[in-house]
C-alpha cells in the first residue's frame, strides 16, 4: 500500500475528530446552559412557591381569627346601653323591667279620663243590643205607617219583647192612644217622637245620683243582691271611683259564704291600695261588718262599702240574716247603712221585679245598680223597675271597664237607646 494512501486512509479521521469536537463542545455548552437555566429556574420557582405557602396558611386559619374576634365584639355592647338599656339586659331582667313598667302604666292609667265623646260612644255601644230591640226596632215599626189599631198592637208586642212588662207597656200604649186622638195625629213618625218623650218621663223620677255628704263618721253603703249579678265587681269599681274623687275608702268582706268571695274582694283592695276588713270563710257576716264599721270610724274613713252574701229572694231565713246585719250596724251608727244598694242583672228580665220587691220589703232599698246592660236585648226592664218602684237608679253597667259603670242619667240613656244626638260632645 502506498504511504499516501495510508495517510489518506487515516487522514480523514483526525479531521473528523477536529470537526466533531466543536460540535461536542457546542452540545456540552448547550447542555451546560440548559443545566444552568434549570438551576436558575429552580430557585426562581422555589421563590414563587415560598410566598404562596404563607398566603395559603392564613386562608386555612381564617376561621381561627374569627373565633378569637367574637368575644371582643360582645365587649363593646355596654356602649349601646344609653340607646337601649333593655336590649342589653338579661331576659329575666328585661321581663322584670317590663312588669314594673306595666304596673306603673296601670297606676297612671286611671288618671286619664275618657273624653265626653268617648263616654258617649261607650254608652251607645253598651246599649246596642237593647237599642236594636227598642230604638231601631220601634223606628222601623213607625216608619211610613198610618196610625191605626194595628200599629198600636205591633207597638205593644215590641215593648213586651224588650221586657218592659205588662203594666208599663199597657200604660205607655194607653197614653199614646189618648195623645194621638187628642192631637189628631196622622203621621206615625210624629207619634214615634211622643213615644220617646213618654219613655224619658218614666225614667226622670229615678234619675237621682248618689251623693255622699261630708259627715262625722263613714258613709256606709250596704250592697245586696242575689248571686251572679256582679255585686262584688260593682263594689270594686265604686271603690276606685270614690278614691279618684279624693275620698278615703274601706271595704268589708261580708260575703263569708261564697267560696273565694273574701279573696276576690281582697284582690280589689290590693290593686287599689284600699283596706279590706275580712275574716275566714264561714264567719258570721254581721260580725265582719260590725268590725268594719268600728275600724272605719277609728280611721276616719269617708266611705265604707260592705259586701254581703248573695241571697235567693225566696229564702226567708237568708233574708232574716240580712236584717240582722242591718240591726248590728245600727248599734254603732243609728243612721247606718246610709245607702242600701241593690244590684240587679238586666239580663234576668222580669225576675228583677220580684227581687226588687222582696229586698225592699226586707231591708228597704234606697238605690239600684243595673248591671250587664251590654249583654242583653232586654234592657227595657229598667223602665219597668222605674215605673213600678220609683227607687233611684244610681248606676248602670254597660261593659267591663271601670268607666263602663256610670252614674245613671235618664236623658243620656234615652238618647243612646234611640240613637239620637249621635254627635254629642
Short mmCIF file of C-alpha atoms in Angstrom, two decimals:
data_model
loop_
_atom_site.label_atom_id
_atom_site.label_comp_id
_atom_site.label_asym_id
_atom_site.label_seq_id
_atom_site.Cartn_x
_atom_site.Cartn_y
_atom_site.Cartn_z
CA UNK A 1 0.00 0.00 0.00
CA UNK A 2 1.31 3.43 -0.73
CA UNK A 3 2.16 5.80 2.02
CA UNK A 4 -0.20 8.42 0.72
CA UNK A 5 -2.96 6.04 0.78
CA UNK A 6 -2.22 5.17 4.43
CA UNK A 7 -2.41 8.76 5.44
CA UNK A 8 -5.21 9.18 3.09
CA UNK A 9 -6.94 6.42 4.91
CA UNK A 10 -6.32 7.85 8.40
CA UNK A 11 -6.03 11.48 7.41
CA UNK A 12 -9.71 11.92 7.25
CA UNK A 13 -10.26 10.56 10.77
CA UNK A 14 -8.33 13.22 12.69
CA UNK A 15 -10.04 15.77 10.57
CA UNK A 16 -13.41 14.43 11.55
CA UNK A 17 -12.37 14.49 15.21
CA UNK A 18 -11.36 18.08 14.88
CA UNK A 19 -14.61 18.88 13.19
CA UNK A 20 -16.70 16.89 15.74
CA UNK A 21 -15.00 18.38 18.77
CA UNK A 22 -16.56 21.78 18.27
CA UNK A 23 -19.94 20.12 17.81
CA UNK A 24 -19.50 18.18 21.05
CA UNK A 25 -18.35 21.26 22.83
CA UNK A 26 -21.30 23.12 21.48
CA UNK A 27 -23.60 20.35 22.66
CA UNK A 28 -21.85 20.33 26.01
CA UNK A 29 -22.11 24.05 26.22
CA UNK A 30 -25.75 23.86 25.29
CA UNK A 31 -26.34 21.20 27.89
CA UNK A 32 -24.44 23.21 30.47
CA UNK A 33 -26.53 26.22 29.63
CA UNK A 34 -29.66 24.15 29.96
CA UNK A 35 -28.45 22.93 33.35
CA UNK A 36 -27.65 26.46 34.37
CA UNK A 37 -31.05 27.59 33.16
CA UNK A 38 -32.71 24.74 35.01
CA UNK A 39 -30.72 25.56 38.12
CA UNK A 40 -31.53 29.20 37.69
CA UNK A 41 -35.17 28.44 37.10
CA UNK A 42 -35.40 26.07 40.07
CA UNK A 43 -34.69 28.75 42.69
CA UNK A 44 -37.00 31.08 40.88
CA UNK A 45 -39.83 28.59 41.16
CA UNK A 46 -38.95 27.95 44.79
CA UNK A 47 -39.07 31.62 45.47
CA UNK A 48 -42.51 31.78 43.87
CA UNK A 49 -43.82 28.82 45.89
CA UNK A 50 -42.44 30.05 49.20
CA UNK A 51 -44.51 33.23 49.24
CA UNK A 52 -47.59 31.22 48.29
CA UNK A 53 -47.28 28.97 51.33
CA UNK A 54 -47.62 31.81 53.83
CA UNK A 55 -50.62 33.04 51.81
CA UNK A 56 -52.27 29.63 51.85
CA UNK A 57 -51.80 29.24 55.60
CA UNK A 58 -53.76 32.36 56.53
CA UNK A 59 -56.57 31.21 54.23
CA UNK A 60 -56.85 27.96 56.15
CA UNK A 61 -56.57 29.67 59.51
CA UNK A 62 -59.14 32.39 58.77
CA UNK A 63 -61.81 30.79 60.99
CA UNK A 64 -59.46 30.98 63.97
CA UNK A 65 -59.16 34.74 63.97
CA UNK A 66 -62.95 34.89 63.54
CA UNK A 67 -63.44 32.87 66.71
CA UNK A 68 -60.89 34.95 68.50
CA UNK A 69 -62.64 38.12 67.38
CA UNK A 70 -66.07 37.05 68.66
CA UNK A 71 -65.52 37.82 72.37
CA UNK A 72 -64.19 41.31 71.69
CA UNK A 73 -67.37 42.05 69.69
CA UNK A 74 -69.50 41.31 72.75
CA UNK A 75 -67.44 43.62 74.92
CA UNK A 76 -68.44 46.86 73.17
CA UNK A 77 -72.17 46.10 73.73
CA UNK A 78 -72.37 48.01 77.02
CA UNK A 79 -71.54 51.11 74.99
CA UNK A 80 -75.01 50.77 73.43
CA UNK A 81 -76.76 50.87 76.83
CA UNK A 82 -77.58 54.58 76.64
CA UNK A 83 -79.53 53.88 73.43
CA UNK A 84 -81.37 50.75 74.59
CA UNK A 85 -80.89 49.52 78.11
CA UNK A 86 -83.49 46.77 77.82
CA UNK A 87 -81.67 45.26 74.80
CA UNK A 88 -78.52 44.71 76.87
CA UNK A 89 -80.34 43.25 79.87
CA UNK A 90 -80.64 39.56 80.58
CA UNK A 91 -84.03 38.01 79.65
CA UNK A 92 -85.15 37.77 83.28
CA UNK A 93 -84.17 41.35 83.99
CA UNK A 94 -85.99 42.51 80.87
CA UNK A 95 -89.15 40.72 81.97
CA UNK A 96 -88.98 42.31 85.40
CA UNK A 97 -88.46 45.71 83.80
CA UNK A 98 -91.49 45.14 81.56
CA UNK A 99 -93.62 44.10 84.52
CA UNK A 100 -92.65 47.17 86.52
CA UNK A 101 -93.35 49.39 83.52
CA UNK A 102 -96.77 47.78 83.08
CA UNK A 103 -97.60 48.28 86.76
CA UNK A 104 -96.61 51.92 86.62
CA UNK A 105 -98.67 52.42 83.48
CA UNK A 106 -101.64 50.71 85.13
CA UNK A 107 -101.40 53.05 88.10
CA UNK A 108 -101.15 56.10 85.91
CA UNK A 109 -103.93 54.97 83.57
CA UNK A 110 -106.84 55.83 85.91
CA UNK A 111 -105.70 59.45 85.93
CA UNK A 112 -106.55 59.67 82.23
CA UNK A 113 -110.30 60.11 82.00
CA UNK A 114 -112.14 59.38 78.75
CA UNK A 115 -113.37 62.36 76.76
CA UNK A 116 -117.03 63.25 76.66
CA UNK A 117 -117.31 61.81 73.17
CA UNK A 118 -115.59 58.65 74.34
CA UNK A 119 -118.07 58.22 77.20
CA UNK A 120 -120.98 58.73 74.83
CA UNK A 121 -119.61 56.14 72.42
CA UNK A 122 -119.19 53.64 75.26
CA UNK A 123 -122.78 54.21 76.31
CA UNK A 124 -124.23 53.76 72.82
CA UNK A 125 -122.07 50.68 72.23
CA UNK A 126 -123.10 49.19 75.57
CA UNK A 127 -126.79 49.71 74.85
CA UNK A 128 -126.59 48.50 71.25
CA UNK A 129 -128.50 45.24 71.82
CA UNK A 130 -131.32 46.94 73.70
CA UNK A 131 -131.31 49.77 71.16
CA UNK A 132 -131.72 47.31 68.32
CA UNK A 133 -134.81 45.99 70.10
CA UNK A 134 -136.36 49.24 71.30
CA UNK A 135 -134.86 52.21 69.44
CA UNK A 136 -134.31 50.99 65.90
CA UNK A 137 -136.98 48.32 66.26
CA UNK A 138 -139.62 50.92 67.08
CA UNK A 139 -138.35 53.31 64.42
CA UNK A 140 -138.86 50.65 61.78
CA UNK A 141 -142.29 49.99 63.22
CA UNK A 142 -143.41 53.62 62.84
CA UNK A 143 -141.73 54.44 59.53
CA UNK A 144 -144.18 55.15 56.70
CA UNK A 145 -147.09 53.75 58.71
CA UNK A 146 -150.57 55.03 59.41
CA UNK A 147 -151.82 55.42 62.94
CA UNK A 148 -154.36 52.65 63.45
CA UNK A 149 -155.16 49.78 65.81
CA UNK A 150 -152.69 47.50 64.06
CA UNK A 151 -149.85 49.94 64.75
CA UNK A 152 -150.66 50.04 68.46
CA UNK A 153 -150.85 46.25 68.61
CA UNK A 154 -147.42 45.97 66.99
CA UNK A 155 -146.08 48.57 69.42
CA UNK A 156 -147.39 46.60 72.39
CA UNK A 157 -145.72 43.43 71.14
CA UNK A 158 -142.41 45.21 70.61
CA UNK A 159 -142.39 46.71 74.11
CA UNK A 160 -143.23 43.39 75.75
CA UNK A 161 -140.43 41.71 73.81
CA UNK A 162 -137.99 44.29 75.20
CA UNK A 163 -139.10 43.31 78.75
CA UNK A 164 -140.91 46.47 79.74
CA UNK A 165 -143.51 44.25 81.37
CA UNK A 166 -147.28 44.23 81.03
CA UNK A 167 -148.16 47.08 83.44
CA UNK A 168 -145.63 49.53 81.98
CA UNK A 169 -146.39 48.56 78.38
CA UNK A 170 -150.14 48.94 78.90
CA UNK A 171 -149.61 52.37 80.45
CA UNK A 172 -147.44 53.56 77.53
CA UNK A 173 -149.80 52.32 74.80
CA UNK A 174 -152.85 53.78 76.53
CA UNK A 175 -151.22 57.19 76.89
CA UNK A 176 -150.04 57.26 73.26
CA UNK A 177 -153.53 56.35 72.07
CA UNK A 178 -155.00 59.25 74.02
CA UNK A 179 -152.39 61.68 72.70
CA UNK A 180 -152.92 60.57 69.12
CA UNK A 181 -156.69 61.09 69.39
CA UNK A 182 -156.37 64.41 71.20
CA UNK A 183 -153.84 65.85 68.76
CA UNK A 184 -155.49 64.16 65.79
CA UNK A 185 -152.16 62.81 64.66
CA UNK A 186 -151.97 61.19 61.25
CA UNK A 187 -148.21 60.82 60.96
CA UNK A 188 -146.79 57.75 62.70
CA UNK A 189 -143.34 59.30 62.88
CA UNK A 190 -144.75 62.14 64.98
CA UNK A 191 -146.18 59.51 67.30
CA UNK A 192 -142.72 57.97 67.49
CA UNK A 193 -141.40 61.27 68.87
CA UNK A 194 -144.12 61.26 71.53
CA UNK A 195 -143.17 57.71 72.48
CA UNK A 196 -139.60 58.79 73.18
CA UNK A 197 -140.83 61.66 75.35
CA UNK A 198 -143.10 59.34 77.35
CA UNK A 199 -140.32 56.84 77.98
CA UNK A 200 -137.99 59.63 79.10
CA UNK A 201 -140.67 60.82 81.55
CA UNK A 202 -140.83 57.35 83.09
CA UNK A 203 -137.10 57.43 83.86
CA UNK A 204 -136.92 61.06 85.01
CA UNK A 205 -138.08 60.44 88.64
CA UNK A 206 -135.36 57.80 89.24
CA UNK A 207 -132.58 59.98 87.84
CA UNK A 208 -131.08 60.75 91.26
CA UNK A 209 -127.32 60.18 91.52
CA UNK A 210 -125.72 59.01 94.74
CA UNK A 211 -124.43 61.96 96.77
CA UNK A 212 -122.03 61.32 99.64
CA UNK A 213 -122.23 64.20 102.10
CA UNK A 214 -119.47 65.39 104.37
CA UNK A 215 -120.28 63.99 107.81
CA UNK A 216 -118.80 62.70 111.02
CA UNK A 217 -118.08 59.03 110.57
CA UNK A 218 -118.13 56.90 107.46
CA UNK A 219 -120.86 56.90 104.83
CA UNK A 220 -121.88 53.23 104.87
CA UNK A 221 -123.11 51.53 101.70
CA UNK A 222 -124.63 48.06 102.15
CA UNK A 223 -124.55 46.07 98.91
CA UNK A 224 -127.25 43.41 98.49
CA UNK A 225 -128.42 41.13 95.71
CA UNK A 226 -128.61 37.54 94.56
CA UNK A 227 -125.62 35.51 93.39
CA UNK A 228 -124.15 36.19 89.97
CA UNK A 229 -125.37 39.75 89.39
CA UNK A 230 -121.90 41.33 89.55
CA UNK A 231 -122.17 42.69 93.08
CA UNK A 232 -118.52 42.22 94.10
CA UNK A 233 -117.25 43.65 90.81
CA UNK A 234 -119.52 46.66 91.27
CA UNK A 235 -118.05 47.19 94.75
CA UNK A 236 -114.52 47.20 93.33
CA UNK A 237 -115.40 49.72 90.61
CA UNK A 238 -117.24 52.01 93.02
CA UNK A 239 -114.27 51.94 95.38
CA UNK A 240 -111.97 53.01 92.54
CA UNK A 241 -114.28 55.84 91.51
CA UNK A 242 -114.66 57.15 95.07
CA UNK A 243 -110.90 57.08 95.54
CA UNK A 244 -110.45 59.06 92.32
CA UNK A 245 -112.74 61.68 93.80
CA UNK A 246 -110.35 62.04 96.72
CA UNK A 247 -112.35 60.04 99.26
CA UNK A 248 -110.83 57.51 101.64
CA UNK A 249 -112.47 54.11 101.19
CA UNK A 250 -112.68 50.86 103.14
CA UNK A 251 -114.23 47.53 102.13
CA UNK A 252 -115.93 44.93 104.32
CA UNK A 253 -115.86 41.32 103.07
CA UNK A 254 -119.28 40.38 104.41
CA UNK A 255 -119.87 37.60 101.88
CA UNK A 256 -118.43 34.81 104.02
CA UNK A 257 -120.44 32.00 102.40
CA UNK A 258 -119.42 32.00 98.75
CA UNK A 259 -116.12 30.28 98.00
CA UNK A 260 -113.31 32.75 97.22
CA UNK A 261 -115.58 35.78 97.77
CA UNK A 262 -113.30 37.12 100.51
CA UNK A 263 -110.20 36.64 98.36
CA UNK A 264 -111.88 38.33 95.41
CA UNK A 265 -112.60 41.45 97.43
CA UNK A 266 -109.10 41.44 98.90
CA UNK A 267 -107.65 41.43 95.38
CA UNK A 268 -109.69 44.52 94.55
CA UNK A 269 -108.35 46.16 97.71
CA UNK A 270 -104.74 45.30 96.95
CA UNK A 271 -105.00 46.60 93.39
CA UNK A 272 -106.24 49.97 94.55
CA UNK A 273 -104.47 50.26 97.90
CA UNK A 274 -107.77 50.11 99.78
CA UNK A 275 -108.02 48.39 103.21
CA UNK A 276 -110.30 45.36 103.45
CA UNK A 277 -111.76 44.08 106.73
CA UNK A 278 -112.26 40.33 106.46
CA UNK A 279 -112.48 37.08 108.39
CA UNK A 280 -112.27 33.46 107.36
CA UNK A 281 -114.82 31.82 105.08
CA UNK A 282 -117.88 30.77 107.04
CA UNK A 283 -117.56 33.50 109.66
CA UNK A 284 -120.59 35.46 110.83
CA UNK A 285 -121.28 38.16 108.24
CA UNK A 286 -122.76 40.54 110.83
CA UNK A 287 -119.60 40.22 112.93
CA UNK A 288 -117.36 41.10 109.97
CA UNK A 289 -119.39 44.19 109.11
CA UNK A 290 -119.53 45.28 112.76
CA UNK A 291 -115.72 45.16 112.92
CA UNK A 292 -115.54 47.09 109.65
CA UNK A 293 -117.77 49.90 110.90
CA UNK A 294 -115.67 50.18 114.06
CA UNK A 295 -112.44 50.29 112.04
CA UNK A 296 -113.84 52.86 109.60
CA UNK A 297 -114.89 55.14 112.46
CA UNK A 298 -111.49 54.79 114.16
CA UNK A 299 -109.58 55.61 110.95
CA UNK A 300 -111.88 58.47 109.88
CA UNK A 301 -112.72 56.74 106.60
CA UNK A 302 -115.08 58.62 104.28
CA UNK A 303 -116.84 55.65 102.65
CA UNK A 304 -117.33 52.07 103.83
CA UNK A 305 -118.72 49.61 101.27
CA UNK A 306 -119.96 46.35 102.81
CA UNK A 307 -120.40 43.23 100.71
CA UNK A 308 -122.98 40.61 101.69
CA UNK A 309 -123.65 37.05 100.65
CA UNK A 310 -125.82 36.55 97.61
CA UNK A 311 -129.28 35.52 98.68
CA UNK A 312 -132.24 33.96 96.95
CA UNK A 313 -135.14 36.30 97.35
CA UNK A 314 -137.48 33.37 98.08
CA UNK A 315 -135.47 32.10 101.08
CA UNK A 316 -136.89 33.71 104.22
CA UNK A 317 -134.10 32.66 106.59
CA UNK A 318 -131.44 34.20 104.34
CA UNK A 319 -133.34 37.47 104.22
CA UNK A 320 -133.58 37.34 108.03
CA UNK A 321 -129.78 37.16 108.23
CA UNK A 322 -129.60 40.30 106.12
CA UNK A 323 -131.92 42.05 108.54
CA UNK A 324 -129.55 41.03 111.35
CA UNK A 325 -126.65 42.72 109.56
CA UNK A 326 -128.62 45.98 109.44
CA UNK A 327 -129.50 45.76 113.14
CA UNK A 328 -125.85 45.21 114.10
CA UNK A 329 -124.70 48.20 112.06
CA UNK A 330 -127.21 50.46 113.80
CA UNK A 331 -125.63 49.64 117.17
CA UNK A 332 -122.62 51.69 116.08
CA UNK A 333 -124.44 54.26 113.95
CA UNK A 334 -128.21 54.66 114.13
CA UNK A 335 -128.25 56.08 110.61
CA UNK A 336 -126.30 53.21 109.10
CA UNK A 337 -126.50 51.95 106.48
CA UNK A 338 -126.81 55.27 104.72
CA UNK A 339 -127.38 53.54 101.39
CA UNK A 340 -128.78 50.07 100.74
CA UNK A 341 -127.87 49.39 97.14
CA UNK A 342 -129.50 46.54 95.26
CA UNK A 343 -127.52 45.14 92.34
CA UNK A 344 -129.64 43.70 89.54
CA UNK A 345 -128.66 41.85 86.38
CA UNK A 346 -130.51 43.40 83.43
CA UNK A 347 -130.50 40.03 81.69
CA UNK A 348 -132.76 38.43 84.30
CA UNK A 349 -135.76 40.25 82.88
CA UNK A 350 -138.95 40.21 84.90
CA UNK A 351 -137.23 38.25 87.69
CA UNK A 352 -135.56 41.56 88.60
CA UNK A 353 -139.02 42.84 89.55
CA UNK A 354 -139.55 40.14 92.18
CA UNK A 355 -136.01 40.64 93.51
CA UNK A 356 -136.59 44.37 93.92
CA UNK A 357 -139.89 43.79 95.69
CA UNK A 358 -138.62 41.29 98.28
CA UNK A 359 -135.32 43.05 99.05
CA UNK A 360 -137.23 46.31 99.50
CA UNK A 361 -139.57 44.62 101.97
CA UNK A 362 -136.65 43.09 103.89
CA UNK A 363 -134.16 45.94 104.28
CA UNK A 364 -135.57 48.96 102.46
CA UNK A 365 -133.70 49.52 99.19
CA UNK A 366 -132.58 53.12 98.66
CA UNK A 367 -130.73 52.74 95.35
CA UNK A 368 -130.28 50.35 92.42
CA UNK A 369 -127.33 49.46 90.19
CA UNK A 370 -128.39 47.75 86.97
CA UNK A 371 -125.53 45.70 85.53
CA UNK A 372 -124.80 43.82 82.29
CA UNK A 373 -126.92 46.02 80.04
CA UNK A 374 -124.37 45.43 77.29
CA UNK A 375 -125.10 41.71 77.22
CA UNK A 376 -128.86 41.71 76.76
CA UNK A 377 -131.52 42.93 74.36
CA UNK A 378 -133.98 43.13 77.27
CA UNK A 379 -132.70 46.32 78.86
CA UNK A 380 -136.28 47.57 78.81
CA UNK A 381 -136.56 46.15 82.33
CA UNK A 382 -135.16 49.48 83.54
CA UNK A 383 -138.46 51.15 82.53
CA UNK A 384 -140.48 48.56 84.42
CA UNK A 385 -138.37 48.99 87.59
CA UNK A 386 -138.58 52.78 87.40
CA UNK A 387 -142.31 52.73 86.71
CA UNK A 388 -143.28 50.25 89.44
CA UNK A 389 -140.92 51.17 92.30
CA UNK A 390 -139.61 54.72 91.72
CA UNK A 391 -136.38 53.72 93.52
CA UNK A 392 -133.41 55.85 92.42
CA UNK A 393 -131.25 54.14 89.82
CA UNK A 394 -127.75 55.13 90.88
CA UNK A 395 -125.56 53.36 88.33
CA UNK A 396 -125.78 51.32 85.15
CA UNK A 397 -123.18 48.84 83.88
CA UNK A 398 -122.60 48.83 80.12
CA UNK A 399 -119.28 46.97 79.88
CA UNK A 400 -116.27 45.50 81.66
CA UNK A 401 -114.19 48.67 82.03
CA UNK A 402 -114.07 50.96 85.05
CA UNK A 403 -115.74 53.79 83.11
CA UNK A 404 -118.49 51.41 81.98
CA UNK A 405 -120.05 51.58 85.44
CA UNK A 406 -121.52 55.05 85.13
CA UNK A 407 -123.98 57.24 87.01
CA UNK A 408 -127.45 56.93 85.54
CA UNK A 409 -128.65 59.98 83.59
CA UNK A 410 -132.13 59.50 82.14
CA UNK A 411 -131.78 61.87 79.19
CA UNK A 412 -128.48 60.37 78.06
CA UNK A 413 -129.89 56.87 78.44
CA UNK A 414 -132.92 57.57 76.26
CA UNK A 415 -130.85 59.38 73.64
CA UNK A 416 -128.45 56.44 73.42
CA UNK A 417 -131.32 53.97 73.33
CA UNK A 418 -132.97 55.71 70.39
CA UNK A 419 -129.59 56.62 68.84
CA UNK A 420 -130.31 60.32 68.99
CA UNK A 421 -127.70 63.08 69.40
CA UNK A 422 -125.02 60.83 67.95
CA UNK A 423 -122.65 63.77 67.75
CA UNK A 424 -122.83 64.67 71.42
CA UNK A 425 -119.53 66.03 72.69
#
